[in-house]
């Protein structure tokens, strides 16, 4: 019987046989031994599955990928060295120089730079559209060479919520897949495949690891997109690969396996953005408590958001699960059990007061990180976005007074008390 998500968090991906280790073993080995060259040759031709070199695949990493695959309800998954690598692979696996991708403009800054600067240099063109685009607006962005649509379920740091069903509908009408970065909600709070997304990516560095201990990423395929039905668009999946004795991924592995097989066989082989088995082990420890932690992150964030909304020294609050938020209705549909632990707000008095306020926080630490068990905060205008002018900050949706607060799993009242005492000191 299909197990529920909490059980998958704890026991998914690895079922030990009689006398085997209870916890997943760390296969700390770069290579694997075979009796004959013929056995190994079959692996190199993708005629048999097995391990030969940890740059491509490692058993520990695959156990953890299998768990995340179960959590998302996908058909195949792979770990990557970081969230950046996951998003790069997810797009580059189906787009070549001369191709075009449509992306929500409300995405993580690192992903925006990857798309708009680095992948542009590789000859892939991106059109950025509002996450609140109408179907007609999305349709207008399509070109004959468009290969995918990309967005984030909850955007970091803007906290916009994407209408996944709408984006999936238009993507499918045009014969391309929808790729969703599901880092902020995690599969505990939203499973994008249930709303029509085709591929999901994660920065596992965030809630999945959850303890600020290991950088990592993951790509999951739903197995629903029929590459062969759009053969002319995806030659990499639908025509023979000479570097593997002419196999055609979509024929050999079907729509359930082709995408991840190709990303592993070609992109891992050539770029080597692998996660280490040690990191995968730490990630798995985080996943074992993901369902417990997400609930607490969300309870704390909602309590903090409600308090902030009631304090007159705070100019505005963004939190999708807060009644009255611009994205509240959409959050009720896509994130009924909670959204994430991140809240953003403005402190009255602008940039300098926001900076002074943060300096007075005692429990909540200043960090370039989110989604940790320990609460942390960031003032983008004086850190990640400090090169921007006042007007550019506003255009980027990062006004000078914005504080991004990532609520951990401490006691909510202690977090509120910390914020209150800091406001008392700087505003009174
Ligand atoms: C952090 C983050 C990334 C990048 O992940 P890294 O693990 O830092 O490479 C991608 N997408 C989102 C939504 C993120 O928050």
Tab-separated table of C-alpha atoms and ligand atoms in Angstrom:
chain	number	residue	atom	x	y	z
A	1	UNK	CA	0.000	0.000	0.000
A	2	UNK	CA	1.213	3.529	-0.814
A	3	UNK	CA	2.507	5.102	2.393
A	4	UNK	CA	1.650	8.599	3.562
A	5	UNK	CA	4.168	11.430	3.205
A	6	UNK	CA	5.330	11.448	6.851
A	7	UNK	CA	6.243	7.771	6.579
A	8	UNK	CA	8.048	8.384	3.281
A	9	UNK	CA	10.121	11.120	4.994
A	10	UNK	CA	11.306	8.669	7.620
A	11	UNK	CA	11.569	5.383	5.731
A	12	UNK	CA	11.421	6.151	2.003
A	13	UNK	CA	14.202	5.355	-0.445
A	14	UNK	CA	15.873	2.551	1.508
A	15	UNK	CA	14.507	-0.704	2.905
A	16	UNK	CA	17.223	-2.805	4.533
A	17	UNK	CA	17.123	-6.562	4.117
A	18	UNK	CA	17.834	-9.061	6.886
A	19	UNK	CA	20.968	-8.048	8.811
A	20	UNK	CA	21.641	-4.886	6.773
A	21	UNK	CA	22.311	-1.462	8.373
A	22	UNK	CA	19.195	0.330	9.668
A	23	UNK	CA	20.533	3.748	8.611
A	24	UNK	CA	21.549	4.314	4.978
A	25	UNK	CA	25.180	3.303	4.426
A	26	UNK	CA	27.632	5.949	3.173
A	27	UNK	CA	29.277	4.444	0.088
A	28	UNK	CA	32.475	6.435	0.440
A	29	UNK	CA	33.992	5.033	-2.737
A	30	UNK	CA	34.801	6.734	-6.010
A	31	UNK	CA	34.713	3.487	-7.939
A	32	UNK	CA	33.176	0.010	-8.063
A	33	UNK	CA	34.734	-3.373	-8.850
A	34	UNK	CA	33.711	-5.779	-11.646
A	35	UNK	CA	34.711	-9.341	-12.552
A	36	UNK	CA	34.924	-8.816	-16.304
A	37	UNK	CA	35.382	-5.933	-18.719
A	38	UNK	CA	32.278	-7.187	-20.444
A	39	UNK	CA	30.201	-6.533	-17.304
A	40	UNK	CA	31.543	-3.014	-17.170
A	41	UNK	CA	31.051	-2.462	-20.895
A	42	UNK	CA	27.328	-3.072	-20.470
A	43	UNK	CA	27.188	-0.239	-17.927
A	44	UNK	CA	28.986	2.122	-20.297
A	45	UNK	CA	26.466	1.310	-23.040
A	46	UNK	CA	23.569	1.832	-20.585
A	47	UNK	CA	22.602	-1.787	-21.331
A	48	UNK	CA	22.709	-2.690	-17.634
A	49	UNK	CA	22.202	-0.480	-14.590
A	50	UNK	CA	24.853	-0.355	-11.903
A	51	UNK	CA	27.602	1.785	-10.480
A	52	UNK	CA	31.041	2.349	-11.894
A	53	UNK	CA	32.192	5.841	-10.958
A	54	UNK	CA	30.730	8.210	-8.351
A	55	UNK	CA	30.897	11.245	-10.646
A	56	UNK	CA	27.891	9.746	-12.442
A	57	UNK	CA	26.075	7.804	-9.739
A	58	UNK	CA	26.615	6.644	-6.160
A	59	UNK	CA	24.333	4.286	-4.186
A	60	UNK	CA	24.009	6.597	-1.144
A	61	UNK	CA	23.023	9.541	-3.349
A	62	UNK	CA	20.551	7.363	-5.246
A	63	UNK	CA	18.830	6.193	-2.044
A	64	UNK	CA	18.283	9.805	-1.006
A	65	UNK	CA	17.146	10.802	-4.516
A	66	UNK	CA	14.678	7.897	-4.400
A	67	UNK	CA	13.241	9.254	-1.133
A	68	UNK	CA	12.756	12.761	-2.587
A	69	UNK	CA	11.248	11.154	-5.693
A	70	UNK	CA	8.664	9.394	-3.508
A	71	UNK	CA	7.924	12.606	-1.588
A	72	UNK	CA	7.215	14.500	-4.822
A	73	UNK	CA	5.344	11.585	-6.411
A	74	UNK	CA	7.762	11.432	-9.360
A	75	UNK	CA	9.071	8.660	-11.612
A	76	UNK	CA	12.841	9.325	-11.371
A	77	UNK	CA	15.204	11.689	-9.551
A	78	UNK	CA	18.854	12.624	-9.148
A	79	UNK	CA	20.849	14.598	-6.616
A	80	UNK	CA	23.125	17.454	-7.695
A	81	UNK	CA	25.891	19.364	-5.945
A	82	UNK	CA	23.679	22.430	-5.334
A	83	UNK	CA	20.359	24.025	-6.164
A	84	UNK	CA	22.142	26.080	-8.815
A	85	UNK	CA	23.349	22.872	-10.491
A	86	UNK	CA	19.822	21.415	-10.309
A	87	UNK	CA	18.264	24.383	-12.110
A	88	UNK	CA	21.077	24.529	-14.651
A	89	UNK	CA	20.746	20.820	-15.469
A	90	UNK	CA	16.938	20.934	-15.477
A	91	UNK	CA	16.974	23.515	-18.275
A	92	UNK	CA	20.147	22.562	-20.134
A	93	UNK	CA	18.981	18.937	-20.395
A	94	UNK	CA	16.300	20.033	-22.897
A	95	UNK	CA	17.604	23.339	-24.319
A	96	UNK	CA	20.540	23.949	-26.643
A	97	UNK	CA	22.164	27.069	-28.071
A	98	UNK	CA	19.517	28.793	-30.192
A	99	UNK	CA	16.639	27.724	-27.923
A	100	UNK	CA	14.352	29.861	-25.803
A	101	UNK	CA	12.903	29.496	-22.277
A	102	UNK	CA	10.084	31.418	-20.584
A	103	UNK	CA	10.653	32.108	-16.886
A	104	UNK	CA	8.764	33.845	-14.136
A	105	UNK	CA	10.616	37.060	-13.256
A	106	UNK	CA	9.977	36.408	-9.582
A	107	UNK	CA	12.717	33.854	-8.875
A	108	UNK	CA	15.806	33.414	-6.712
A	109	UNK	CA	18.549	35.943	-7.581
A	110	UNK	CA	21.111	33.208	-8.250
A	111	UNK	CA	18.776	31.527	-10.727
A	112	UNK	CA	18.002	34.859	-12.395
A	113	UNK	CA	21.715	35.464	-12.915
A	114	UNK	CA	22.274	31.886	-14.136
A	115	UNK	CA	19.543	32.354	-16.742
A	116	UNK	CA	20.016	35.974	-17.762
A	117	UNK	CA	23.828	36.107	-17.803
A	118	UNK	CA	25.546	32.708	-17.842
A	119	UNK	CA	23.099	30.617	-19.875
A	120	UNK	CA	22.557	33.556	-22.201
A	121	UNK	CA	26.293	33.349	-22.947
A	122	UNK	CA	25.699	29.702	-23.864
A	123	UNK	CA	23.224	30.865	-26.507
A	124	UNK	CA	19.984	30.159	-24.642
A	125	UNK	CA	17.555	33.054	-24.645
A	126	UNK	CA	15.159	33.776	-21.758
A	127	UNK	CA	11.974	35.839	-21.610
A	128	UNK	CA	10.984	36.859	-18.072
A	129	UNK	CA	7.302	37.384	-17.348
A	130	UNK	CA	5.321	38.354	-14.265
A	131	UNK	CA	4.260	35.455	-12.028
A	132	UNK	CA	0.827	37.070	-12.166
A	133	UNK	CA	0.642	36.964	-15.987
A	134	UNK	CA	-2.695	36.101	-17.587
A	135	UNK	CA	-2.917	33.086	-19.921
A	136	UNK	CA	-2.759	35.506	-22.853
A	137	UNK	CA	0.400	37.166	-21.471
A	138	UNK	CA	2.091	33.785	-21.045
A	139	UNK	CA	1.030	32.740	-24.560
A	140	UNK	CA	2.492	35.952	-26.025
A	141	UNK	CA	5.932	35.069	-24.655
A	142	UNK	CA	6.105	31.835	-26.702
A	143	UNK	CA	8.393	31.566	-29.721
A	144	UNK	CA	8.800	28.669	-32.175
A	145	UNK	CA	12.036	27.701	-30.363
A	146	UNK	CA	10.608	27.780	-26.785
A	147	UNK	CA	11.533	24.565	-24.957
A	148	UNK	CA	10.259	25.015	-21.390
A	149	UNK	CA	8.516	27.277	-18.883
A	150	UNK	CA	10.094	27.867	-15.447
A	151	UNK	CA	8.869	29.269	-12.118
A	152	UNK	CA	9.077	28.948	-8.320
A	153	UNK	CA	6.112	27.708	-6.244
A	154	UNK	CA	6.935	30.383	-3.625
A	155	UNK	CA	9.583	32.781	-4.873
A	156	UNK	CA	12.692	33.557	-2.824
A	157	UNK	CA	12.727	36.346	-1.607
A	158	UNK	CA	9.607	37.982	-3.112
A	159	UNK	CA	7.209	35.369	-1.588
A	160	UNK	CA	4.937	35.451	-4.641
A	161	UNK	CA	2.908	32.261	-5.163
A	162	UNK	CA	2.750	30.868	-8.697
A	163	UNK	CA	-0.527	29.723	-10.263
A	164	UNK	CA	1.020	26.387	-11.265
A	165	UNK	CA	-2.116	25.045	-12.986
A	166	UNK	CA	-2.331	28.084	-15.251
A	167	UNK	CA	1.346	27.990	-16.213
A	168	UNK	CA	1.127	24.208	-16.822
A	169	UNK	CA	-1.964	24.614	-19.018
A	170	UNK	CA	-0.296	27.154	-21.305
A	171	UNK	CA	3.009	25.232	-21.381
A	172	UNK	CA	1.200	22.033	-22.408
A	173	UNK	CA	-0.903	23.843	-25.028
A	174	UNK	CA	2.424	24.768	-26.614
A	175	UNK	CA	3.923	21.282	-26.254
A	176	UNK	CA	6.594	22.135	-23.660
A	177	UNK	CA	7.096	21.058	-20.012
A	178	UNK	CA	6.706	23.217	-16.904
A	179	UNK	CA	9.723	23.159	-14.554
A	180	UNK	CA	9.007	24.221	-10.963
A	181	UNK	CA	11.577	25.081	-8.286
A	182	UNK	CA	9.777	23.785	-5.181
A	183	UNK	CA	12.489	24.687	-2.651
A	184	UNK	CA	10.456	26.907	-0.295
A	185	UNK	CA	7.312	24.824	0.296
A	186	UNK	CA	9.025	21.406	-0.024
A	187	UNK	CA	6.788	18.449	-0.987
A	188	UNK	CA	5.340	18.570	2.546
A	189	UNK	CA	3.407	21.731	1.685
A	190	UNK	CA	3.035	21.452	-2.108
A	191	UNK	CA	3.544	18.742	-4.707
A	192	UNK	CA	3.626	20.592	-8.040
A	193	UNK	CA	3.072	17.393	-10.089
A	194	UNK	CA	-0.460	17.252	-8.664
A	195	UNK	CA	-1.098	20.585	-10.397
A	196	UNK	CA	0.401	19.674	-13.772
A	197	UNK	CA	4.104	20.538	-13.399
A	198	UNK	CA	6.386	18.124	-15.267
A	199	UNK	CA	9.770	18.562	-13.589
A	200	UNK	CA	10.575	19.750	-10.063
A	201	UNK	CA	13.880	21.098	-8.755
A	202	UNK	CA	15.143	21.748	-5.230
A	203	UNK	CA	17.902	23.489	-3.417
A	204	UNK	CA	18.175	20.770	-0.753
A	205	UNK	CA	20.458	23.233	1.088
A	206	UNK	CA	17.285	24.815	2.477
A	207	UNK	CA	14.477	23.049	4.396
A	208	UNK	CA	15.331	19.534	3.207
A	209	UNK	CA	18.745	19.667	4.888
A	210	UNK	CA	17.276	22.152	7.340
A	211	UNK	CA	20.284	22.449	9.631
A	212	UNK	CA	22.623	24.586	7.548
A	213	UNK	CA	25.022	21.674	7.140
A	214	UNK	CA	25.321	20.693	3.450
A	215	UNK	CA	24.830	22.430	0.097
A	216	UNK	CA	22.921	20.267	-2.391
A	217	UNK	CA	20.218	20.021	-5.024
A	218	UNK	CA	17.772	17.594	-6.583
A	219	UNK	CA	15.823	17.161	-9.837
A	220	UNK	CA	12.653	15.058	-9.985
A	221	UNK	CA	10.800	14.038	-13.144
A	222	UNK	CA	7.050	13.384	-13.019
A	223	UNK	CA	7.351	10.954	-15.933
A	224	UNK	CA	4.254	12.582	-17.459
A	225	UNK	CA	5.713	14.633	-20.304
A	226	UNK	CA	5.594	12.750	-23.610
A	227	UNK	CA	8.884	13.730	-25.270
A	228	UNK	CA	8.248	11.519	-28.302
A	229	UNK	CA	4.992	13.368	-29.018
A	230	UNK	CA	7.165	16.495	-29.502
A	231	UNK	CA	10.072	14.748	-31.145
A	232	UNK	CA	11.155	17.677	-33.306
A	233	UNK	CA	11.569	19.926	-30.224
A	234	UNK	CA	13.689	17.519	-28.168
A	235	UNK	CA	16.279	15.889	-30.413
A	236	UNK	CA	18.530	15.219	-27.395
A	237	UNK	CA	15.928	12.857	-25.945
A	238	UNK	CA	14.330	11.590	-29.157
A	239	UNK	CA	17.251	10.915	-31.533
A	240	UNK	CA	20.231	8.572	-31.067
A	241	UNK	CA	23.072	9.607	-28.720
A	242	UNK	CA	26.352	8.706	-30.420
A	243	UNK	CA	28.250	8.925	-27.139
A	244	UNK	CA	26.238	5.891	-25.893
A	245	UNK	CA	26.318	3.666	-28.973
A	246	UNK	CA	23.314	5.300	-30.538
A	247	UNK	CA	20.666	4.741	-27.877
A	248	UNK	CA	17.588	6.987	-27.964
A	249	UNK	CA	16.692	7.915	-24.374
A	250	UNK	CA	12.946	8.389	-24.911
A	251	UNK	CA	12.690	4.989	-26.619
A	252	UNK	CA	14.935	3.035	-24.299
A	253	UNK	CA	13.801	4.468	-20.943
A	254	UNK	CA	10.286	5.689	-21.818
A	255	UNK	CA	8.803	8.949	-20.638
A	256	UNK	CA	9.246	7.838	-17.013
A	257	UNK	CA	13.034	7.523	-17.202
A	258	UNK	CA	14.410	9.311	-20.263
A	259	UNK	CA	14.910	12.779	-18.791
A	260	UNK	CA	16.836	11.741	-15.646
A	261	UNK	CA	18.819	9.069	-17.533
A	262	UNK	CA	19.960	11.656	-20.060
A	263	UNK	CA	20.844	14.235	-17.383
A	264	UNK	CA	22.898	11.619	-15.537
A	265	UNK	CA	24.556	10.021	-18.553
A	266	UNK	CA	25.450	13.274	-20.325
A	267	UNK	CA	25.412	16.205	-17.901
A	268	UNK	CA	26.827	14.468	-14.820
A	269	UNK	CA	29.404	12.771	-16.999
A	270	UNK	CA	30.506	16.060	-18.566
A	271	UNK	CA	29.968	18.642	-15.804
A	272	UNK	CA	30.369	16.461	-12.699
A	273	UNK	CA	28.067	18.471	-10.417
A	274	UNK	CA	27.657	15.483	-8.084
A	275	UNK	CA	26.615	15.526	-4.473
A	276	UNK	CA	29.055	13.742	-2.177
A	277	UNK	CA	27.772	10.627	-0.366
A	278	UNK	CA	28.611	12.336	2.970
A	279	UNK	CA	26.391	15.290	2.068
A	280	UNK	CA	23.635	12.951	0.874
A	281	UNK	CA	23.779	11.185	4.246
A	282	UNK	CA	23.333	14.512	6.080
A	283	UNK	CA	20.524	15.449	3.694
A	284	UNK	CA	18.768	12.188	4.516
A	285	UNK	CA	18.957	12.940	8.242
A	286	UNK	CA	17.247	16.250	7.493
A	287	UNK	CA	14.570	14.564	5.372
A	288	UNK	CA	13.708	12.191	8.229
A	289	UNK	CA	12.265	15.119	10.208
A	290	UNK	CA	11.162	17.347	7.310
A	291	UNK	CA	7.432	16.872	7.980
A	292	UNK	CA	7.842	17.699	11.679
A	293	UNK	CA	10.051	20.730	11.052
A	294	UNK	CA	7.977	22.240	8.204
A	295	UNK	CA	4.898	22.300	10.425
A	296	UNK	CA	6.823	24.174	13.117
A	297	UNK	CA	8.528	26.576	10.662
A	298	UNK	CA	5.073	27.492	9.323
A	299	UNK	CA	3.437	27.872	12.756
A	300	UNK	CA	6.268	30.138	13.902
A	301	UNK	CA	6.231	32.200	10.706
A	302	UNK	CA	2.474	32.712	10.893
A	303	UNK	CA	2.695	33.771	14.568
A	304	UNK	CA	5.527	36.202	13.746
A	305	UNK	CA	3.700	37.550	10.655
A	306	UNK	CA	0.516	38.128	12.684
A	307	UNK	CA	2.486	39.935	15.381
A	308	UNK	CA	4.322	42.101	12.796
A	309	UNK	CA	1.021	43.010	11.121
A	310	UNK	CA	-0.275	44.221	14.511
A	311	UNK	CA	2.758	46.384	15.406
A	312	UNK	CA	2.470	49.981	14.213
A	313	UNK	CA	6.274	50.279	13.884
A	314	UNK	CA	6.134	47.845	10.956
A	315	UNK	CA	5.138	49.360	7.612
A	316	UNK	CA	4.075	46.216	5.756
A	317	UNK	CA	4.290	42.397	5.952
A	318	UNK	CA	4.432	39.776	3.184
A	319	UNK	CA	3.564	36.211	4.090
A	320	UNK	CA	1.408	34.098	1.768
A	321	UNK	CA	-0.417	32.324	4.619
A	322	UNK	CA	-1.320	35.611	6.352
A	323	UNK	CA	-4.966	36.651	5.842
A	324	UNK	CA	-5.068	39.730	3.630
A	325	UNK	CA	-1.788	38.905	1.859
A	326	UNK	CA	-1.867	39.491	-1.896
A	327	UNK	CA	-1.236	35.757	-2.409
A	328	UNK	CA	-3.467	34.454	0.397
A	329	UNK	CA	-6.153	32.941	-1.894
A	330	UNK	CA	-3.564	31.261	-4.089
A	331	UNK	CA	-1.769	29.955	-0.985
A	332	UNK	CA	-5.068	28.459	0.251
A	333	UNK	CA	-5.293	26.493	-3.004
A	334	UNK	CA	-1.651	25.421	-3.460
A	335	UNK	CA	-0.407	25.527	0.143
A	336	UNK	CA	-3.397	24.643	2.344
A	337	UNK	CA	-1.239	23.211	5.162
A	338	UNK	CA	1.205	26.130	5.315
A	339	UNK	CA	3.630	27.857	2.986
A	340	UNK	CA	7.163	28.265	4.393
A	341	UNK	CA	9.058	29.831	7.284
A	342	UNK	CA	10.128	32.997	5.487
A	343	UNK	CA	8.408	36.328	6.160
A	344	UNK	CA	9.403	39.678	4.698
A	345	UNK	CA	8.502	43.050	6.166
A	346	UNK	CA	9.366	46.743	6.162
A	347	UNK	CA	10.502	48.672	9.231
A	348	UNK	CA	9.208	52.239	9.500
A	349	UNK	CA	11.995	54.728	8.843
A	350	UNK	CA	13.559	52.928	5.870
A	351	UNK	CA	16.980	51.467	5.191
A	352	UNK	CA	19.020	52.872	8.084
A	353	UNK	CA	16.384	51.948	10.689
A	354	UNK	CA	16.106	48.435	9.219
A	355	UNK	CA	19.883	48.035	9.570
A	356	UNK	CA	19.892	49.384	13.138
A	357	UNK	CA	16.965	47.096	14.040
A	358	UNK	CA	18.798	44.005	12.809
A	359	UNK	CA	21.917	44.930	14.769
A	360	UNK	CA	19.830	44.806	17.966
A	361	UNK	CA	18.457	41.283	17.373
A	362	UNK	CA	19.918	38.790	19.840
A	363	UNK	CA	18.351	35.427	18.952
A	364	UNK	CA	17.818	35.983	15.237
A	365	UNK	CA	21.188	36.009	13.464
A	366	UNK	CA	22.214	37.962	10.360
A	367	UNK	CA	23.010	35.404	7.626
A	368	UNK	CA	22.864	34.932	3.856
A	369	UNK	CA	20.704	31.882	4.368
A	370	UNK	CA	17.118	30.811	4.851
A	371	UNK	CA	15.285	27.674	5.892
A	372	UNK	CA	17.512	26.762	8.807
A	373	UNK	CA	16.320	25.330	12.148
A	374	UNK	CA	17.865	28.511	13.663
A	375	UNK	CA	16.120	31.793	12.850
A	376	UNK	CA	18.066	34.195	10.686
A	377	UNK	CA	17.515	37.396	8.781
A	378	UNK	CA	18.983	39.437	5.970
A	379	UNK	CA	18.793	43.051	4.829
A	380	UNK	CA	19.063	42.648	1.042
A	381	UNK	CA	19.533	46.390	0.374
A	382	UNK	CA	22.820	46.406	2.304
A	383	UNK	CA	24.012	42.890	1.387
A	384	UNK	CA	22.876	40.759	-1.589
A	385	UNK	CA	21.446	43.768	-3.466
A	386	UNK	CA	23.821	46.502	-2.214
A	387	UNK	CA	25.048	47.430	-5.704
A	388	UNK	CA	21.547	48.640	-6.680
A	389	UNK	CA	20.376	52.247	-6.508
A	390	UNK	CA	17.273	53.280	-4.519
A	391	UNK	CA	15.134	53.116	-7.675
A	392	UNK	CA	16.652	49.821	-8.861
A	393	UNK	CA	15.904	48.318	-5.435
A	394	UNK	CA	12.245	49.247	-5.829
A	395	UNK	CA	12.138	47.830	-9.387
A	396	UNK	CA	13.651	44.569	-8.133
A	397	UNK	CA	10.925	44.312	-5.482
A	398	UNK	CA	13.524	44.778	-2.746
A	399	UNK	CA	12.859	48.187	-1.155
A	400	UNK	CA	15.421	49.602	1.289
A	401	UNK	CA	13.261	48.908	4.340
A	402	UNK	CA	12.810	45.172	3.500
A	403	UNK	CA	13.956	42.637	6.074
A	404	UNK	CA	13.822	38.960	5.073
A	405	UNK	CA	13.237	36.865	8.174
A	406	UNK	CA	13.566	33.087	8.081
A	407	UNK	CA	11.736	31.717	11.108
A	408	UNK	CA	13.390	28.669	12.616
A	409	UNK	CA	11.857	26.037	14.863
A	410	UNK	CA	12.534	27.768	18.204
A	411	UNK	CA	9.711	28.981	20.452
A	412	UNK	CA	7.573	31.512	18.516
A	413	UNK	CA	7.145	33.844	21.506
A	414	UNK	CA	10.927	34.016	21.954
A	415	UNK	CA	11.241	35.142	18.317
A	416	UNK	CA	8.519	37.771	18.788
A	417	UNK	CA	10.148	38.983	22.030
A	418	UNK	CA	13.480	39.357	20.211
A	419	UNK	CA	11.867	41.448	17.452
A	420	UNK	CA	9.984	43.561	20.031
A	421	UNK	CA	13.053	44.380	22.126
A	422	UNK	CA	14.988	45.380	18.978
A	423	UNK	CA	12.134	47.648	17.826
A	424	UNK	CA	11.928	49.161	21.300
A	425	UNK	CA	15.621	50.063	21.119
A	426	UNK	CA	15.650	51.618	17.634
A	427	UNK	CA	12.149	53.144	17.395
A	428	UNK	CA	10.892	53.130	20.977
B	1	LIG	C1	18.944	28.836	-2.554
B	1	LIG	C2	18.075	28.615	-3.715
B	1	LIG	C3	18.603	28.134	-4.931
B	1	LIG	C4	20.073	27.855	-5.106
B	1	LIG	O1	20.418	26.768	-4.326
B	1	LIG	P1	21.937	26.500	-3.794
B	1	LIG	O2	21.775	25.195	-3.091
B	1	LIG	O3	22.308	27.637	-2.920
B	1	LIG	O4	22.801	26.398	-5.007
B	1	LIG	C5	17.716	27.915	-5.961
B	1	LIG	N1	16.403	28.188	-5.845
B	1	LIG	C6	15.860	28.663	-4.696
B	1	LIG	C7	14.407	28.941	-4.620
B	1	LIG	C8	16.679	28.902	-3.600
B	1	LIG	O5	16.152	29.388	-2.469
